[in-house]
Amino acid sequence: MTRIAIMSDVHGNFEALKEVLSDLDAHSPDAAYCLGDMIGYGPQPQECVDLLRERGVECTMGNHEQGLINIHYLRGFNQPAADVLRRTREMISEDTYQWLVSRPKSLVAHGCRLVHGLPPDSVTEYLWKHKDDMDRVFAGYGEDVCFVGHTHDLMRWTCSRGRPVRHPLPQGETVLEGGARHLVNVGSVGQPRDGDNRAKYVLFDLEAQALTLRLVPYDVERTAALILAHGFHRGFADRLR
């Protein structure tokens, strides 16, 4: 295998996921991965999970999947987000629930670490909280390349000779620096928070060590209308626009 696709934070946004998978098909990666938060905020959790499973996308657990497990984890969410997770439990099948809560907290595939929040295996920690001790973050896992989600923000970090440096992750191709280690936040499919409402995912060519950020338009207003129709907090619809 030489090229993989990595996405994260679908958040029940079926319109965005459909378009991402259609775009992904045009590039024929050898495998595809989702870094958790397939549900939460969005109006079509069952449809999203069905499509991910149908397409063989391997998925890790996110904090929203963890929030389904019991009240202990649910207390970590603000009230509107917790309300959506309670509704989500009613909207998904028992089989889907069992599948979601059994996802691994991290994966290692093709020499890369894949985790929702912070390596090596946190589904709840935010990368931005550790911006001043990234040397310790890099020391906490062994792979040369790690992909994360959770913050919905695109970025990448390199660590060469023990010195971590933050970089933007622009649209198009970025060749990773040889001899360094890399941590890449792939943004969000279903709820971008970077000023561009297109769905985001990344292609990674393992042989060329090249990242390609894909920005995919979708029917934002259809998803926003469904969020409101379900009675979810208006802010979750407004965030999409």
XYZ file of C-alpha atoms in Angstrom:
241
model
C 0.000 0.000 0.000
C 1.339 3.412 -0.931
C -1.449 5.941 -0.359
C -3.992 6.272 2.427
C -6.848 8.679 3.182
C -7.373 10.107 6.673
C -10.471 11.967 7.821
C -11.917 12.943 11.193
C -14.907 14.527 12.936
C -17.735 13.604 10.575
C -20.238 14.531 13.308
C -23.347 13.087 11.726
C -22.990 15.245 8.609
C -24.058 12.816 5.905
C -24.003 15.370 3.092
C -20.354 16.198 3.807
C -19.343 12.555 4.200
C -20.941 11.548 0.899
C -19.023 14.212 -0.981
C -15.734 13.382 0.749
C -16.063 9.711 -0.146
C -16.944 10.625 -3.725
C -13.845 12.829 -3.928
C -11.771 10.114 -2.306
C -12.915 7.606 -4.948
C -11.440 9.806 -7.658
C -8.003 9.397 -6.049
C -8.190 5.647 -5.336
C -6.321 5.379 -2.015
C -5.355 1.920 -0.830
C -7.070 2.361 2.540
C -9.135 4.947 4.425
C -9.296 5.828 8.116
C -11.535 8.004 10.288
C -10.159 9.403 13.544
C -13.398 9.356 15.520
C -16.340 11.642 16.270
C -18.471 10.070 13.598
C -21.482 11.249 15.588
C -22.499 14.265 17.674
C -23.724 17.731 16.621
C -25.114 16.430 13.312
C -28.529 15.117 12.239
C -27.716 11.804 10.488
C -25.558 9.634 12.749
C -26.944 6.294 11.609
C -26.507 7.117 7.935
C -22.910 8.213 8.498
C -21.940 5.086 10.403
C -23.672 2.853 7.864
C -21.734 4.480 5.025
C -18.372 4.340 6.804
C -18.858 0.661 7.592
C -20.134 -0.131 4.105
C -17.063 1.507 2.606
C -14.647 -0.311 4.909
C -13.286 2.859 6.528
C -11.390 1.826 9.669
C -12.327 4.074 12.583
C -10.936 5.001 15.980
C -12.983 6.219 18.932
C -13.615 9.912 19.461
C -14.843 11.675 22.574
C -18.394 11.753 21.192
C -18.419 7.967 20.807
C -17.031 7.721 24.327
C -19.817 10.034 25.497
C -22.361 7.386 24.536
C -20.929 4.861 26.982
C -22.252 6.193 30.292
C -23.104 9.300 32.293
C -19.520 9.626 33.562
C -18.259 10.436 30.064
C -21.364 12.419 29.128
C -20.692 14.886 31.963
C -17.645 16.071 30.028
C -19.851 17.793 27.422
C -21.655 21.114 27.509
C -25.436 20.860 27.727
C -26.302 21.291 24.008
C -23.718 18.701 22.954
C -24.859 16.275 25.670
C -28.479 16.728 24.561
C -27.533 15.780 21.000
C -25.694 12.681 22.221
C -28.779 11.582 24.166
C -30.852 12.017 21.030
C -28.192 10.285 18.970
C -28.502 7.189 21.165
C -32.201 7.097 20.274
C -31.481 7.568 16.546
C -29.006 4.719 16.103
C -29.529 0.968 16.188
C -28.239 -1.255 18.966
C -25.747 -2.801 16.568
C -24.445 0.650 15.633
C -24.170 1.633 19.292
C -22.150 -1.473 20.109
C -19.878 -0.863 17.131
C -19.270 2.778 18.052
C -18.391 2.155 21.688
C -16.045 -0.706 20.784
C -13.777 1.353 18.503
C -10.095 1.332 19.519
C -8.643 4.452 21.117
C -5.772 4.443 18.641
C -4.442 2.518 15.667
C -1.030 1.997 14.133
C -1.254 1.405 10.382
C 1.371 1.698 7.625
C 3.839 2.913 10.239
C 1.561 5.829 11.242
C -0.220 6.426 14.542
C -3.907 7.348 14.256
C -5.712 8.845 17.267
C -8.573 11.257 17.838
C -7.149 13.603 20.440
C -3.544 13.343 21.570
C -1.014 10.559 21.064
C -0.520 7.936 22.110
C -4.203 7.151 22.784
C -6.234 10.012 24.293
C -9.676 10.638 22.825
C -10.309 13.738 24.968
C -7.075 15.777 25.180
C -6.785 18.784 22.862
C -3.532 19.303 21.005
C -3.612 23.080 21.542
C -3.351 22.592 25.305
C 0.107 21.104 24.788
C 1.571 23.684 22.421
C 4.239 24.585 24.993
C 5.328 21.017 25.714
C 5.214 19.396 22.283
C 8.594 17.790 22.917
C 6.891 15.640 25.559
C 4.032 14.860 23.175
C 6.467 13.586 20.543
C 8.326 11.594 23.204
C 5.082 9.820 24.148
C 4.855 7.658 21.018
C 7.264 5.974 18.663
C 5.953 6.427 15.122
C 7.442 9.016 12.755
C 4.019 10.225 11.588
C 0.892 10.705 13.710
C -2.533 11.895 12.531
C -5.057 13.488 14.908
C -8.413 15.286 14.802
C -10.593 16.583 17.674
C -9.810 20.329 17.416
C -11.258 20.637 13.870
C -8.267 22.864 13.045
C -5.802 22.100 10.273
C -2.154 22.180 11.324
C 1.022 20.151 11.445
C 3.988 19.933 13.779
C 7.490 18.746 12.955
C 10.093 17.635 15.453
C 13.711 17.584 14.307
C 16.598 17.154 16.760
C 14.139 17.506 19.633
C 12.812 20.884 18.468
C 9.062 21.006 17.739
C 7.835 23.600 15.224
C 4.266 24.363 14.204
C 3.344 24.860 10.537
C 0.127 25.603 8.626
C -1.402 22.846 6.523
C -2.340 24.513 3.222
C -4.521 23.187 0.446
C -2.656 20.997 -2.005
C 0.531 18.989 -1.514
C 3.013 19.269 1.351
C 6.122 17.078 1.297
C 7.180 16.107 4.815
C 10.718 16.952 5.831
C 13.011 13.946 5.846
C 14.727 12.995 9.069
C 11.996 14.637 11.180
C 8.905 13.353 12.966
C 5.489 14.731 12.138
C 2.111 15.266 13.800
C -0.743 16.292 11.501
C -4.230 17.528 12.396
C -6.466 16.640 9.452
C -9.323 19.024 10.313
C -12.976 18.025 10.098
C -15.313 16.509 7.535
C -18.542 17.507 9.189
C -17.884 20.718 11.112
C -14.797 22.681 9.994
C -13.812 25.557 12.277
C -11.061 27.147 10.224
C -13.037 29.795 8.354
C -13.658 27.557 5.330
C -16.862 25.526 5.477
C -15.779 22.902 2.961
C -15.261 19.356 4.249
C -11.602 18.445 4.846
C -9.578 15.271 4.589
C -5.977 14.302 3.794
C -4.313 11.901 1.372
C -0.888 10.605 2.403
C 1.536 9.064 -0.060
C 3.789 6.905 2.082
C 6.513 6.470 -0.512
C 6.790 10.163 -1.393
C 6.008 11.258 2.205
C 3.598 13.765 0.682
C 0.381 15.058 2.257
C -2.415 16.371 0.061
C -5.152 18.372 1.769
C -8.502 18.072 0.009
C -11.251 20.696 0.495
C -14.626 19.388 -0.630
C -17.805 21.475 -1.079
C -21.157 19.983 -0.069
C -24.756 21.031 0.560
C -24.247 22.922 3.822
C -27.777 24.277 3.976
C -29.354 20.830 3.734
C -27.433 19.645 6.779
C -28.117 22.888 8.665
C -31.845 22.568 7.948
C -31.895 18.993 9.253
C -30.105 20.066 12.448
C -32.847 22.614 13.094
C -35.600 20.185 12.101
C -34.369 17.773 14.785
C -34.519 20.540 17.363
C -30.766 20.557 17.967
C -29.079 23.743 19.167
C -29.024 26.396 16.427
C -25.323 26.960 17.010
C -24.537 23.568 15.509
C -26.189 24.666 12.264
C -24.586 28.109 12.305
C -21.109 26.611 12.714
C -21.439 24.985 9.298
C -22.005 28.215 7.415
